[in-house]
Short mmCIF file of C-alpha atoms in Angstrom, two decimals:
data_model
loop_
_atom_site.label_atom_id
_atom_site.label_comp_id
_atom_site.label_asym_id
_atom_site.label_seq_id
_atom_site.Cartn_x
_atom_site.Cartn_y
_atom_site.Cartn_z
CA UNK A 1 27.72 4.01 11.54
CA UNK A 2 25.32 2.93 14.30
CA UNK A 3 22.23 2.97 12.07
CA UNK A 4 20.55 -0.45 11.62
CA UNK A 5 18.34 -0.86 8.52
CA UNK A 6 14.87 -2.25 9.10
CA UNK A 7 11.58 -2.95 7.36
CA UNK A 8 9.31 0.09 7.21
CA UNK A 9 7.35 0.27 10.48
CA UNK A 10 4.30 1.94 8.95
CA UNK A 11 1.30 -0.05 7.68
CA UNK A 12 1.85 -0.64 3.97
CA UNK A 13 0.12 -2.86 1.44
CA UNK A 14 2.56 -5.62 0.50
CA UNK A 15 5.23 -4.51 2.97
CA UNK A 16 6.71 -8.01 2.80
CA UNK A 17 5.87 -10.30 -0.11
CA UNK A 18 7.28 -13.52 -1.53
CA UNK A 19 9.90 -11.63 -3.59
CA UNK A 20 10.14 -8.10 -2.14
CA UNK A 21 10.16 -6.08 1.06
CA UNK A 22 9.78 -2.40 1.89
CA UNK A 23 12.81 -0.92 3.62
CA UNK A 24 12.81 2.36 5.53
CA UNK A 25 14.99 4.97 3.84
CA UNK A 26 17.58 6.27 6.32
CA UNK A 27 17.77 10.06 6.69
CA UNK A 28 20.45 12.26 8.20
CA UNK A 29 22.74 9.23 8.47
CA UNK A 30 25.39 10.15 5.87
CA UNK A 31 25.24 13.97 6.03
CA UNK A 32 28.57 14.30 7.89
CA UNK A 33 30.39 11.92 5.52
CA UNK A 34 28.98 12.49 2.03
CA UNK A 35 30.05 14.83 -0.77
CA UNK A 36 27.89 15.92 -3.68
CA UNK A 37 29.40 13.29 -6.00
CA UNK A 38 28.99 10.35 -3.61
CA UNK A 39 26.43 7.58 -3.95
CA UNK A 40 24.66 5.33 -1.47
CA UNK A 41 24.28 1.64 -2.29
CA UNK A 42 22.29 -1.13 -0.67
CA UNK A 43 24.05 -4.44 -0.09
CA UNK A 44 21.73 -7.46 0.04
CA UNK A 45 22.94 -10.83 1.26
CA UNK A 46 21.57 -14.10 2.48
CA UNK A 47 21.71 -13.97 6.26
CA UNK A 48 24.26 -16.77 6.47
CA UNK A 49 26.49 -15.09 3.86
CA UNK A 50 26.60 -11.52 5.20
CA UNK A 51 29.79 -12.26 7.15
CA UNK A 52 31.63 -13.14 3.93
CA UNK A 53 30.61 -9.92 2.12
CA UNK A 54 33.48 -7.54 1.37
CA UNK A 55 32.94 -3.91 0.38
CA UNK A 56 33.96 -3.31 -3.23
CA UNK A 57 36.93 -0.99 -3.83
CA UNK A 58 35.23 0.81 -6.71
CA UNK A 59 32.04 0.78 -8.75
CA UNK A 60 33.45 -1.76 -11.20
CA UNK A 61 33.75 -4.31 -8.38
CA UNK A 62 30.11 -4.02 -7.29
CA UNK A 63 28.59 -7.55 -7.22
CA UNK A 64 25.61 -7.63 -9.63
CA UNK A 65 22.16 -9.05 -9.02
CA UNK A 66 22.59 -11.98 -11.40
CA UNK A 67 25.39 -13.39 -9.22
CA UNK A 68 23.12 -13.70 -6.15
CA UNK A 69 22.51 -17.48 -6.54
CA UNK A 70 26.26 -18.20 -6.53
CA UNK A 71 27.85 -15.31 -4.62
CA UNK A 72 24.97 -15.18 -2.11
CA UNK A 73 24.99 -11.36 -2.11
CA UNK A 74 24.74 -8.36 -4.46
CA UNK A 75 24.47 -4.57 -4.41
CA UNK A 76 21.66 -2.44 -5.79
CA UNK A 77 19.72 0.86 -5.55
CA UNK A 78 22.63 3.15 -6.40
CA UNK A 79 21.35 6.60 -5.37
CA UNK A 80 22.89 10.06 -4.99
CA UNK A 81 23.77 10.71 -1.38
CA UNK A 82 21.67 13.87 -1.42
CA UNK A 83 18.52 11.67 -1.51
CA UNK A 84 19.38 10.52 2.04
CA UNK A 85 19.98 13.96 3.52
CA UNK A 86 17.83 15.51 6.23
CA UNK A 87 16.34 17.99 3.77
CA UNK A 88 15.51 15.44 1.07
CA UNK A 89 11.91 15.07 -0.10
CA UNK A 90 12.48 11.57 -1.48
CA UNK A 91 10.00 8.80 -0.57
CA UNK A 92 10.53 7.36 2.89
CA UNK A 93 10.41 3.73 1.70
CA UNK A 94 12.66 1.70 -0.59
CA UNK A 95 11.22 -1.38 -2.33
CA UNK A 96 13.86 -4.11 -2.46
CA UNK A 97 13.31 -6.63 -5.28
CA UNK A 98 10.75 -4.54 -7.15
CA UNK A 99 12.25 -4.58 -10.68
CA UNK A 100 10.88 -7.65 -12.47
CA UNK A 101 12.70 -6.75 -15.70
CA UNK A 102 16.01 -7.72 -14.09
CA UNK A 103 15.42 -11.39 -14.83
CA UNK A 104 15.83 -10.76 -18.56
CA UNK A 105 18.71 -8.31 -18.42
CA UNK A 106 22.10 -9.47 -19.65
CA UNK A 107 23.91 -6.26 -18.82
CA UNK A 108 26.19 -5.75 -15.84
CA UNK A 109 24.37 -2.65 -14.56
CA UNK A 110 23.14 -2.87 -10.94
CA UNK A 111 19.65 -4.25 -10.81
CA UNK A 112 16.94 -4.44 -8.13
CA UNK A 113 15.48 -7.77 -9.14
CA UNK A 114 12.99 -10.03 -7.32
CA UNK A 115 14.46 -12.05 -4.47
CA UNK A 116 14.54 -15.73 -5.44
CA UNK A 117 13.61 -17.34 -2.12
CA UNK A 118 12.16 -16.50 1.31
CA UNK A 119 15.68 -15.95 2.63
CA UNK A 120 16.21 -14.75 5.29
CA UNK A 121 18.22 -11.75 4.10
CA UNK A 122 20.34 -9.05 5.70
CA UNK A 123 20.92 -5.60 4.21
CA UNK A 124 23.19 -2.64 4.86
CA UNK A 125 23.74 0.80 3.28
CA UNK A 126 27.15 1.68 1.91
CA UNK A 127 28.36 5.20 1.05
CA UNK A 128 30.86 5.18 -1.82
CA UNK A 129 32.90 7.98 -3.29
CA UNK A 130 35.34 8.20 -6.17
CA UNK A 131 38.03 6.52 -4.09
CA UNK A 132 35.89 3.73 -2.70
CA UNK A 133 33.78 3.15 0.42
CA UNK A 134 33.51 6.03 2.87
CA UNK A 135 30.92 4.90 5.43
CA UNK A 136 28.50 2.06 6.05
CA UNK A 137 25.65 1.13 8.36
CA UNK A 138 25.31 -2.04 10.34
CA UNK A 139 23.68 -5.12 8.91
CA UNK A 140 19.98 -5.47 9.52
CA UNK A 141 18.34 -8.24 11.47
CA UNK A 142 17.33 -11.22 9.30
CA UNK A 143 14.35 -10.39 7.05
CA UNK A 144 12.21 -13.38 6.12
CA UNK A 145 9.90 -13.12 3.11
CA UNK A 146 6.48 -14.70 2.78
CA UNK A 147 6.23 -18.20 1.41
CA UNK A 148 4.01 -18.75 -1.62
CA UNK A 149 1.17 -21.20 -1.00
CA UNK A 150 1.29 -24.28 -3.20
CA UNK A 151 -1.96 -24.85 -5.15
CA UNK A 152 -1.87 -28.50 -4.08
CA UNK A 153 -2.25 -27.52 -0.41
CA UNK A 154 -5.52 -25.62 -0.94
CA UNK A 155 -8.60 -27.64 0.05
CA UNK A 156 -11.24 -27.10 -2.66
CA UNK A 157 -14.03 -28.58 -0.48
CA UNK A 158 -15.95 -26.16 1.72
CA UNK A 159 -15.49 -26.39 5.46
CA UNK A 160 -17.91 -28.89 7.00
CA UNK A 161 -20.23 -27.59 9.65
CA UNK A 162 -20.44 -29.22 13.05
CA UNK A 163 -23.42 -31.39 13.98
CA UNK A 164 -24.59 -28.81 16.55
CA UNK A 165 -24.82 -26.14 13.89
CA UNK A 166 -26.84 -28.46 11.63
CA UNK A 167 -29.30 -29.27 14.43
CA UNK A 168 -29.81 -25.60 15.31
CA UNK A 169 -30.34 -24.70 11.66
CA UNK A 170 -32.93 -27.48 11.30
CA UNK A 171 -34.86 -26.30 14.38
CA UNK A 172 -34.88 -22.71 13.16
CA UNK A 173 -36.10 -23.79 9.74
CA UNK A 174 -38.95 -25.82 11.30
CA UNK A 175 -40.02 -22.92 13.50
CA UNK A 176 -39.99 -20.60 10.52
CA UNK A 177 -42.17 -22.96 8.48
CA UNK A 178 -44.67 -23.33 11.35
CA UNK A 179 -44.89 -19.57 11.81
CA UNK A 180 -45.43 -19.01 8.09
CA UNK A 181 -48.22 -21.65 8.05
CA UNK A 182 -49.99 -19.98 10.99
CA UNK A 183 -49.81 -16.53 9.39
CA UNK A 184 -51.14 -17.81 6.08
CA UNK A 185 -53.97 -19.67 7.82
CA UNK A 186 -55.09 -16.60 9.74
CA UNK A 187 -54.93 -14.47 6.62
CA UNK A 188 -56.95 -17.03 4.62
CA UNK A 189 -59.69 -17.17 7.31
CA UNK A 190 -60.00 -13.41 7.30
CA UNK A 191 -60.28 -13.27 3.49
CA UNK A 192 -62.90 -16.08 3.46
CA UNK A 193 -65.00 -14.26 6.08
CA UNK A 194 -64.85 -11.03 4.11
CA UNK A 195 -65.98 -12.75 0.90
CA UNK A 196 -68.81 -14.54 2.72
CA UNK A 197 -70.05 -11.24 4.12
CA UNK A 198 -70.07 -9.75 0.61
CA UNK A 199 -72.15 -12.62 -0.68
CA UNK A 200 -74.76 -12.05 2.03
CA UNK A 201 -75.02 -8.38 1.11
CA UNK A 202 -75.58 -9.19 -2.54
CA UNK A 203 -78.44 -11.62 -1.76
CA UNK A 204 -80.19 -9.07 0.41
CA UNK A 205 -80.00 -6.48 -2.33
CA UNK A 206 -81.46 -8.79 -4.98
CA UNK A 207 -84.56 -9.46 -2.86
CA UNK A 208 -85.70 -5.82 -2.97
CA UNK A 209 -89.32 -5.32 -4.23
CA UNK A 210 -88.64 -2.46 -6.65
CA UNK A 211 -86.91 -2.61 -10.06
CA UNK A 212 -84.28 -0.18 -11.23
CA UNK A 213 -83.71 1.30 -14.68
CA UNK A 214 -81.16 -0.40 -16.90
CA UNK A 215 -77.67 0.97 -16.29
CA UNK A 216 -75.07 0.16 -18.94
CA UNK A 217 -71.67 -1.09 -17.79
CA UNK A 218 -69.14 1.63 -17.00
CA UNK A 219 -66.64 2.36 -19.79
CA UNK A 220 -62.95 2.95 -19.09
CA UNK A 221 -62.30 6.60 -18.29
CA UNK A 222 -59.52 8.38 -20.23
CA UNK A 223 -56.38 9.14 -18.21
CA UNK A 224 -55.82 12.76 -17.26
CA UNK A 225 -52.98 14.62 -19.06
CA UNK A 226 -49.57 13.70 -17.68
CA UNK A 227 -50.59 10.26 -16.35
CA UNK A 228 -49.40 6.95 -17.64
CA UNK A 229 -46.97 6.40 -20.54
CA UNK A 230 -46.17 8.99 -23.17
CA UNK A 231 -46.65 8.23 -26.86
CA UNK A 232 -43.86 6.21 -28.47
CA UNK A 233 -40.79 8.27 -29.25
CA UNK A 234 -41.33 10.92 -26.54
CA UNK A 235 -39.94 9.01 -23.54
CA UNK A 236 -36.32 9.52 -24.60
CA UNK A 237 -36.49 13.26 -24.00
CA UNK A 238 -37.51 12.90 -20.34
#
């Protein structure tokens, strides 16, 4: 078949990681070749080993995931052909390498385990019936996974700033300090003048010739209802 598998073109979180990649699910590709009992498989191979891959004659000959390090290829994602039809409502993306439990499985069942290295890899879809392969797509272009960053290559020291940046920062800090000093000085002069004026008014009042009656100091006035804090134990109901 002329279809060429490829990584999903849409923006996806983790579309390509160090152990997985998101593959676009082909639709309407096998409709003219598939029966209700057929299944579609995905063959995964290292790019330099795809030429040596041979389609299995039956399900029992399907190369399992655990043989990838030695055989350099395997088959996975066995799915009913109906999931690839034009009318299917199946998700449009297939996650290759997404089953982390495969590392601990000793069974021979097909498994979609994490890919062990950056690759690159090639993939193709294979339609299989009861009598063996019936149709297949072309191999994809090489798919290279992300490389994990070694902790030893991470620089723990912060990035040093250039000398120009340090000079500019120093000048700005000096200007800021000078401006703050000027503002505080002006504010202090205004407050001192206000207090001096108050003192002059008090002296003038004390030199009056008449004497007033004794006025007791003012007592604190009770707060009006609803002002201030409520008695203890009543705040929780507010």
